[in-house]
Amino acid sequence: MTGLSRQTPASFKQGGLSRIQEKNRSLILEAALGEFSRKGFSGATVERIAAEAGMSKSNLLYYFSSKEAIYEATLAHILEVWLAPLKTLDPLGDPADELAAYIRQKIELSAKFPEASRLFANEVMQGAPQILPVLETDLKRLVMEKCRVIEDWIEAGRMRPVDPVHLIFTIWATTQHYADFSVQIRALTGKDLSDPDFQRETEASVTALILNGAGLKWPAESDAGA
Amino acid sequence: MTGLSRQTPASFKQGGLSRIQEKNRSLILEAALGEFSRKGFSGATVERIAAEAGMSKSNLLYYFSSKEAIYEATLAHILEVWLAPLKTLDPLGDPADELAAYIRQKIELSAKFPEASRLFANEVMQGAPQILPVLETDLKRLVMEKCRVIEDWIEAGRMRPVDPVHLIFTIWATTQHYADFSVQIRALTGKDLSDPDFQRETEASVTALILNGAGLKWPAESDAGA
DNA sequence: GTGGGATTTGACCAAATGGTCAAGATGCAA
DNA sequence: TTGCATCTTGACCATTTGGTCAAATCCCAC
């Protein structure tokens, strides 16, 4: 009787996705991440996404109603992972340790999910058409909260007075740079974050530069190898 | 007699472009920069570029034989400007002054030509299909040369031992971040580099962070206002 | 002013691509 | 096994878009 349910993947009835749906949506999102990050939204084709996910274009459009819907889902899927590390910045911890840990996590993400980084960068560079609202609300609230944490550290004389928001931008910029510009980095150094040695070297350099720039001792006293 | 010259803008005969050609090529390149930086290569349309340049699509294709040709010309046009500042890093100057000047120039570029920055970022993020050769030759040579300069400063004990290539990457990352992610920055701070006050503030923060991170005194002694 | 090359454009074409649809295949509960 | 909902697909369509072409129109040296 219902002519309606036909084009709706049984789906959301009460949030329960069927086994097949679970698998296919997951395959699609993974393929979409690769395609969108490689080609950008406009350059990506649903045909290629479908092929990479191992199904027909028609079938893909059975699970996601449009190219834009796939894009939004992909973006939402990575956004939480992407912004998570900042939340761990602990006001009660040691400033140097906390910032070092944050930088390490961000570089870890850049190393493990360079495609997500590029997709995010692409979205923001195009004017953040999909995620601007999130940036202006959730992210802004989070950043302001963590800026307050840093300000408190500064007022307590535990680090040099730096503008917290620029400190955060600098951390974002540097860590994401290694993912987004990996081709350039490989062209210049012959390596990128996929090389564990290079990842360690990058982490050490970036952390030392930023922490010392913020007036924190780094590496912390301990054995500083040759 | 020559059926050949017809589709070739009188052009290159000996490098002399006619007045009209000069004007139109310039209009096209400016329009293309806007369109490509806003939409990326795939998202851009020659129709819109032509409209923005105030001419018909057919006429645009009279000056550039294809969309890709416009893209290459646009990229080549900005590339020299983009890489110029690094060349000014003077081995004979004071490390702090030299690096501060370099950072200032890069931020100046990000403020004045954010579209060029985004176009460049886009190109590299897609794998640098057009400019990879340049990166691997000219840019690599330049970077290695300047790394040597920094190493000499370090060996002379004039700055903390830092990996020069990571120092350069950090400067690139931070300065370009303010152009490429200006939408995010505006969402979080309400301002961006188009605001002169924000530009000064950014320059001061970034310079202080990086130079102090590199073990250099900054700001140099002088009146440090309240 | 005039002839011929430079410039400009509208009409047109072919390929790529997002999306629809109806029919067929598959999985599963009874 | 059978009936029905879920799942899958090939055929098809409309639009967008990069690019061509022949016919104007413009510009300028003579």
XYZ file of C-alpha atoms (C1' of nucleotides) in Angstrom:
512
model
C 0.000 0.000 0.000
C 2.747 2.358 0.886
C 4.259 3.658 -2.294
C 6.616 5.521 -0.019
C 8.804 2.940 1.586
C 10.009 1.652 -1.723
C 12.875 4.040 -2.278
C 13.761 4.287 1.390
C 16.352 1.758 2.502
C 14.256 0.046 5.123
C 16.505 2.089 7.213
C 15.873 4.300 10.084
C 12.720 2.631 11.231
C 14.132 2.702 14.710
C 17.748 3.238 13.871
C 18.317 -0.396 13.159
C 20.217 -0.923 9.909
C 20.071 -4.362 8.389
C 23.269 -6.341 8.122
C 23.469 -5.623 4.396
C 22.792 -1.947 4.869
C 25.443 -1.674 7.530
C 28.005 -3.247 5.263
C 27.108 -1.308 2.143
C 26.854 2.099 3.765
C 30.221 1.505 5.301
C 31.738 0.450 1.979
C 30.259 3.506 0.302
C 31.528 5.934 2.923
C 35.017 4.519 2.734
C 35.065 4.693 -1.058
C 33.598 8.184 -0.960
C 36.282 9.410 1.408
C 38.945 8.308 -1.038
C 37.242 9.731 -4.071
C 36.224 13.057 -2.540
C 39.606 13.634 -0.946
C 41.382 12.804 -4.190
C 39.185 14.783 -6.568
C 37.207 17.231 -4.462
C 33.419 17.358 -4.465
C 33.009 18.472 -8.076
C 35.705 16.235 -9.449
C 34.350 13.133 -7.770
C 31.866 10.950 -9.635
C 29.276 8.692 -8.100
C 30.137 6.130 -10.738
C 33.694 5.849 -9.447
C 32.585 5.806 -5.834
C 30.194 2.983 -6.655
C 32.859 1.069 -8.527
C 35.318 1.439 -5.668
C 32.618 0.260 -3.285
C 31.966 -2.719 -5.535
C 28.402 -1.972 -6.579
C 26.439 -0.314 -9.339
C 25.758 3.402 -9.378
C 22.059 2.684 -9.112
C 22.587 0.641 -6.007
C 24.678 3.329 -4.416
C 21.855 5.779 -5.038
C 19.558 3.349 -3.284
C 21.528 3.945 -0.091
C 22.232 7.642 -0.509
C 19.711 9.760 -2.316
C 22.246 12.004 -4.018
C 25.904 12.797 -4.475
C 25.539 15.612 -1.981
C 24.027 13.238 0.554
C 27.068 10.974 0.283
C 29.311 13.974 0.718
C 27.491 15.177 3.811
C 27.540 11.743 5.366
C 31.247 11.364 4.677
C 31.998 14.731 6.192
C 29.906 14.095 9.271
C 31.561 10.734 9.648
C 35.057 12.191 9.909
C 34.246 15.440 11.675
C 33.908 14.006 15.137
C 37.147 12.068 14.842
C 38.832 15.150 13.552
C 37.939 17.462 16.369
C 38.191 14.950 19.180
C 41.830 15.502 20.239
C 41.287 19.103 21.290
C 38.711 17.943 23.795
C 41.351 16.031 25.691
C 43.348 19.168 26.573
C 43.206 18.953 30.361
C 43.264 22.158 32.453
C 44.639 20.172 35.386
C 47.559 18.703 33.511
C 50.999 20.113 32.880
C 50.908 22.649 30.023
C 53.896 21.166 28.231
C 52.626 17.618 28.533
C 49.116 18.580 27.512
C 50.180 20.539 24.446
C 52.712 17.899 23.456
C 50.044 15.239 23.739
C 47.667 17.313 21.649
C 50.259 17.836 18.938
C 51.103 14.146 18.971
C 47.479 13.188 18.539
C 47.011 15.607 15.678
C 50.078 14.298 13.871
C 48.873 10.776 14.506
C 45.600 11.646 12.800
C 47.402 13.235 9.883
C 49.481 10.098 9.510
C 46.595 7.648 9.800
C 43.882 9.576 8.000
C 45.478 11.904 5.464
C 42.445 11.546 3.225
C 40.158 12.814 5.955
C 42.458 15.755 6.480
C 42.399 16.643 2.818
C 38.651 16.280 2.600
C 38.239 18.587 5.554
C 40.707 21.084 4.097
C 38.927 20.993 0.782
C 35.569 21.641 2.388
C 36.837 24.611 4.381
C 38.755 26.069 1.445
C 35.614 26.024 -0.690
C 33.928 28.137 1.961
C 32.767 25.319 4.242
C 29.369 25.135 2.513
C 28.341 22.090 4.541
C 29.989 22.513 7.912
C 30.032 26.258 8.483
C 27.233 25.984 11.056
C 29.207 23.405 13.010
C 32.299 25.594 12.934
C 30.358 28.589 14.181
C 28.699 26.762 17.059
C 30.280 23.567 18.338
C 33.832 24.232 17.241
C 33.722 27.856 18.342
C 32.479 26.860 21.791
C 35.197 24.208 22.104
C 37.955 26.535 20.974
C 36.883 29.297 23.311
C 36.792 26.857 26.193
C 40.307 25.650 25.472
C 41.563 29.184 24.947
C 40.411 29.871 28.464
C 42.424 26.902 29.682
C 45.548 28.245 28.015
C 44.918 31.717 29.371
C 44.713 30.280 32.845
C 48.068 28.585 32.365
C 49.504 31.904 31.226
C 48.038 33.824 34.143
C 49.496 31.233 36.464
C 52.890 32.003 34.935
C 53.261 28.476 33.636
C 53.932 29.540 30.051
C 54.830 32.611 28.027
C 51.980 34.962 27.208
C 50.852 33.942 23.755
C 47.558 34.533 22.059
C 45.812 31.184 22.661
C 43.797 31.219 19.491
C 46.896 31.742 17.368
C 48.619 28.979 19.264
C 45.778 26.638 18.375
C 45.778 27.788 14.750
C 49.508 27.167 14.573
C 49.075 23.644 15.880
C 46.302 22.947 13.414
C 48.214 24.468 10.530
C 51.451 22.611 11.105
C 50.034 19.209 11.904
C 47.521 19.201 9.065
C 50.058 20.574 6.637
C 51.926 17.281 6.706
C 48.817 15.443 5.530
C 47.384 18.000 3.127
C 50.680 18.815 1.413
C 52.191 15.366 1.628
C 52.939 15.371 -2.088
C 54.998 18.523 -1.749
C 56.708 17.189 1.340
C 57.568 14.005 -0.455
C 58.873 15.977 -3.415
C 61.193 17.930 -1.122
C 62.261 15.352 1.438
C 61.620 12.042 -0.233
C 59.465 10.967 2.710
C 56.125 11.678 4.307
C 54.147 10.721 7.395
C 53.591 7.215 6.100
C 57.217 6.649 7.069
C 57.315 6.001 10.845
C 60.757 7.545 11.171
C 59.630 10.674 9.435
C 56.549 10.796 11.637
C 58.707 10.691 14.779
C 61.055 13.284 13.385
C 58.157 15.546 12.473
C 56.539 15.148 15.853
C 59.793 15.980 17.606
C 60.498 19.042 15.469
C 57.014 20.501 15.561
C 56.554 19.861 19.252
C 59.910 21.367 20.154
C 59.327 24.415 18.010
C 55.856 25.195 19.282
C 56.430 24.377 22.931
C 59.648 26.326 23.122
C 57.891 29.090 21.261
C 55.297 29.077 24.010
C 58.018 29.343 26.637
C 57.807 25.741 27.763
C 60.784 23.478 28.352
C 60.890 20.759 25.716
C 61.997 18.081 25.624
C 61.319 17.882 29.330
C 64.423 17.121 31.395
C 65.376 13.493 31.065
C 67.930 11.731 28.986
C 68.305 13.805 25.855
C 70.006 11.359 23.545
C 72.837 12.600 21.348
C 47.055 31.279 -47.717
C 47.911 29.932 -44.340
C 44.991 28.105 -42.898
C 47.107 27.710 -39.821
C 47.412 31.151 -38.341
C 43.682 31.477 -38.083
C 43.187 29.849 -34.720
C 46.452 31.136 -33.271
C 46.173 34.498 -31.576
C 48.710 36.306 -33.740
C 50.592 35.940 -30.576
C 53.983 34.575 -30.017
C 55.433 35.619 -33.297
C 58.291 37.129 -31.396
C 56.721 37.389 -27.978
C 54.919 40.583 -28.854
C 51.301 40.482 -27.704
C 48.967 43.012 -29.215
C 47.350 45.579 -26.953
C 44.064 43.701 -27.081
C 45.686 40.375 -26.392
C 47.573 41.777 -23.461
C 44.384 43.117 -21.931
C 42.255 40.053 -22.566
C 44.774 37.497 -21.396
C 45.173 39.506 -18.250
C 41.412 39.715 -17.718
C 41.095 35.984 -18.277
C 43.880 35.068 -15.874
C 42.416 37.257 -13.150
C 38.959 35.782 -13.621
C 40.399 32.292 -13.752
C 42.249 32.773 -10.491
C 39.000 33.654 -8.768
C 37.023 30.840 -10.308
C 39.652 28.115 -9.856
C 40.418 29.112 -6.285
C 36.736 29.200 -5.402
C 35.668 25.984 -7.113
C 38.801 23.983 -7.779
C 39.782 22.811 -11.241
C 36.863 20.429 -11.763
C 34.274 22.715 -10.253
C 35.292 25.682 -12.338
C 33.598 26.281 -15.686
C 35.053 28.137 -18.632
C 31.661 29.740 -19.118
C 31.875 31.447 -15.717
C 35.485 32.442 -16.222
C 34.548 33.994 -19.533
C 31.582 35.806 -18.012
C 33.707 37.142 -15.182
C 36.271 38.281 -17.732
C 33.514 39.977 -19.686
C 33.656 37.959 -22.873
C 32.082 34.962 -24.549
C 33.257 31.444 -23.898
C 34.248 31.151 -27.554
C 36.417 34.209 -27.305
C 38.110 32.936 -24.196
C 38.935 29.747 -26.060
C 40.450 31.906 -28.763
C 43.074 33.021 -26.253
C 43.554 29.746 -24.391
C 43.132 26.538 -26.262
C 41.542 24.623 -23.385
C 40.417 24.783 -19.780
C 43.590 23.040 -18.778
C 45.658 25.615 -20.636
C 43.984 28.393 -18.643
C 44.669 26.494 -15.460
C 48.334 25.979 -16.272
C 48.783 29.619 -17.199
C 47.099 30.753 -13.988
C 49.256 28.474 -11.905
C 52.460 29.518 -13.629
C 51.447 33.129 -13.200
C 51.201 32.915 -9.427
C 53.946 30.400 -8.794
C 56.843 32.799 -9.136
C 55.199 35.334 -6.863
C 54.438 32.623 -4.400
C 57.923 31.283 -4.035
C 59.755 34.598 -4.276
C 59.995 35.500 -0.567
C 62.102 32.495 0.332
C 64.733 33.677 -2.118
C 65.290 36.808 -0.068
C 66.484 34.888 2.992
C 69.977 36.352 3.321
C 72.793 34.246 4.791
C 74.615 37.412 5.782
C 71.732 38.926 7.718
C 70.695 38.411 11.316
C 68.793 35.133 11.693
C 65.978 36.675 13.704
C 65.557 39.576 11.323
C 65.747 37.367 8.274
C 63.217 34.844 9.500
C 60.923 37.574 10.784
C 61.075 39.299 7.424
C 60.327 36.034 5.659
C 57.327 35.362 7.854
C 56.094 38.907 7.374
C 56.332 38.587 3.599
C 54.468 35.277 3.607
C 51.676 36.689 5.732
C 51.569 39.710 3.490
C 51.056 37.406 0.518
C 48.349 35.465 2.323
C 46.598 38.736 3.095
C 46.897 40.211 -0.383
C 46.448 37.092 -2.481
C 44.390 34.557 -0.532
C 42.974 33.222 -3.791
C 46.431 32.416 -5.080
C 47.172 30.626 -1.843
C 44.040 28.525 -2.111
C 44.675 27.715 -5.748
C 48.166 26.559 -4.907
C 46.905 24.533 -1.954
C 44.258 22.939 -4.119
C 46.761 21.976 -6.761
C 49.125 20.387 -4.264
C 46.333 18.596 -2.407
C 45.145 16.978 -5.649
C 48.625 15.568 -6.062
C 50.218 18.551 -7.810
C 49.426 17.141 -11.270
C 50.718 20.266 -13.001
C 53.533 21.552 -10.835
C 55.092 18.425 -9.414
C 58.102 18.778 -11.740
C 58.682 22.316 -10.520
C 58.466 21.215 -6.924
C 60.946 18.425 -7.501
C 63.499 20.593 -9.247
C 63.396 24.359 -8.717
C 61.677 24.372 -5.355
C 63.744 21.517 -4.034
C 66.953 23.250 -5.038
C 65.825 26.491 -3.424
C 64.751 24.798 -0.215
C 67.959 22.853 0.095
C 69.946 26.013 -0.441
C 68.062 27.839 2.286
C 68.270 24.865 4.613
C 71.998 25.145 4.306
C 71.774 28.805 5.290
C 69.831 27.908 8.418
C 72.233 25.094 9.235
C 75.101 27.531 9.028
C 73.336 29.818 11.481
C 72.859 26.896 13.795
C 76.465 25.762 13.538
C 77.523 29.321 14.301
C 75.494 29.047 17.496
C 73.189 31.849 16.437
C 70.000 29.834 16.912
C 68.782 26.653 18.542
C 69.390 23.456 16.610
C 66.188 22.825 14.712
C 65.598 20.767 11.632
C 65.657 23.470 8.932
C 63.230 21.755 6.628
C 60.652 21.428 9.377
C 61.180 25.049 10.277
C 60.407 26.017 6.702
C 57.385 23.725 6.591
C 56.113 25.274 9.799
C 56.419 28.761 8.366
C 54.645 27.722 5.192
C 51.932 25.907 7.080
C 51.117 28.667 9.521
C 51.247 31.592 7.133
C 49.255 29.891 4.403
C 46.751 28.534 6.879
C 45.428 32.030 7.463
C 44.594 32.370 3.782
C 43.461 28.839 3.016
C 41.281 28.446 6.094
C 40.108 32.035 6.317
C 36.494 30.924 6.467
C 37.187 28.812 9.530
C 39.238 31.579 11.082
C 36.446 34.048 10.524
C 33.943 31.616 11.992
C 36.035 31.321 15.142
C 37.406 34.837 15.626
C 35.071 37.030 13.609
C 38.045 38.397 11.659
C 40.571 37.382 9.043
C 43.652 38.761 7.333
C 41.595 41.287 5.403
C 41.418 43.160 8.701
C 44.717 45.081 9.102
C 44.598 44.803 12.889
C 44.163 41.072 12.665
C 47.009 40.851 10.187
C 49.339 42.685 12.594
C 48.190 40.518 15.470
C 48.715 37.361 13.430
C 52.135 38.442 12.288
C 53.184 39.252 15.847
C 51.891 35.964 17.258
C 53.259 33.715 14.570
C 56.620 35.437 14.441
C 57.047 35.381 18.198
C 56.063 31.729 18.424
C 58.326 30.495 15.662
C 61.328 32.671 16.423
C 61.271 31.905 20.117
C 60.755 28.297 19.171
C 63.937 28.530 17.168
C 65.771 29.980 20.131
C 65.845 33.531 18.853
C 65.012 36.608 20.919
C 61.788 38.133 19.677
C 60.649 40.823 19.755
C 64.205 42.112 19.589
C 65.083 44.432 22.429
C 63.510 47.832 21.950
C 60.436 49.437 23.447
C 58.048 46.623 24.164
C 54.769 48.496 24.553
C 52.469 47.551 27.435
C 38.206 54.389 -47.285
C 39.411 49.990 -47.936
C 41.395 45.342 -47.776
C 42.898 41.755 -44.954
C 44.192 39.950 -40.765
C 42.721 40.058 -35.791
C 38.924 39.594 -32.835
C 34.303 38.115 -31.353
C 30.310 35.413 -31.144
C 26.112 32.297 -31.590
C 24.942 27.844 -33.121
C 26.133 23.463 -32.593
C 28.236 18.850 -31.116
C 29.778 14.943 -28.290
C 30.961 13.231 -23.950
C 30.343 13.009 -19.110
C 27.426 12.709 -15.397
C 23.687 12.926 -11.748
C 19.591 10.862 -11.219
C 15.039 7.912 -12.386
C 12.531 3.768 -13.195
C 10.723 -0.608 -13.795
C 12.018 -5.098 -13.754
C 14.548 -8.772 -11.910
C 17.296 -11.214 -8.097
C 17.860 -12.285 -3.384
C 17.050 -13.184 1.431
C 14.058 -14.496 4.931
C 9.989 -15.486 7.895
C 5.920 -18.361 7.929
C 8.058 -23.953 -0.537
C 6.010 -19.634 -0.825
C 5.127 -14.773 -0.472
C 6.865 -10.367 0.339
C 10.118 -6.920 1.389
C 14.740 -5.906 0.571
C 18.257 -5.358 -2.559
C 20.419 -4.821 -7.228
C 20.858 -3.479 -11.799
C 20.703 -2.054 -16.865
C 18.371 1.037 -19.754
C 17.319 5.486 -20.132
C 16.880 10.694 -19.615
C 18.054 15.660 -18.976
C 21.511 18.735 -18.031
C 25.980 20.465 -17.944
C 29.981 21.471 -20.141
C 34.397 21.521 -22.864
C 35.315 22.428 -27.307
C 34.543 23.395 -32.744
C 33.257 26.197 -36.657
C 31.771 29.347 -39.899
C 30.113 33.640 -40.099
C 30.287 38.169 -38.761
C 32.570 42.472 -36.880
C 36.471 45.238 -35.590
C 40.896 47.408 -36.126
C 44.512 49.378 -38.539
C 48.166 49.975 -42.107
C 48.130 51.622 -46.600
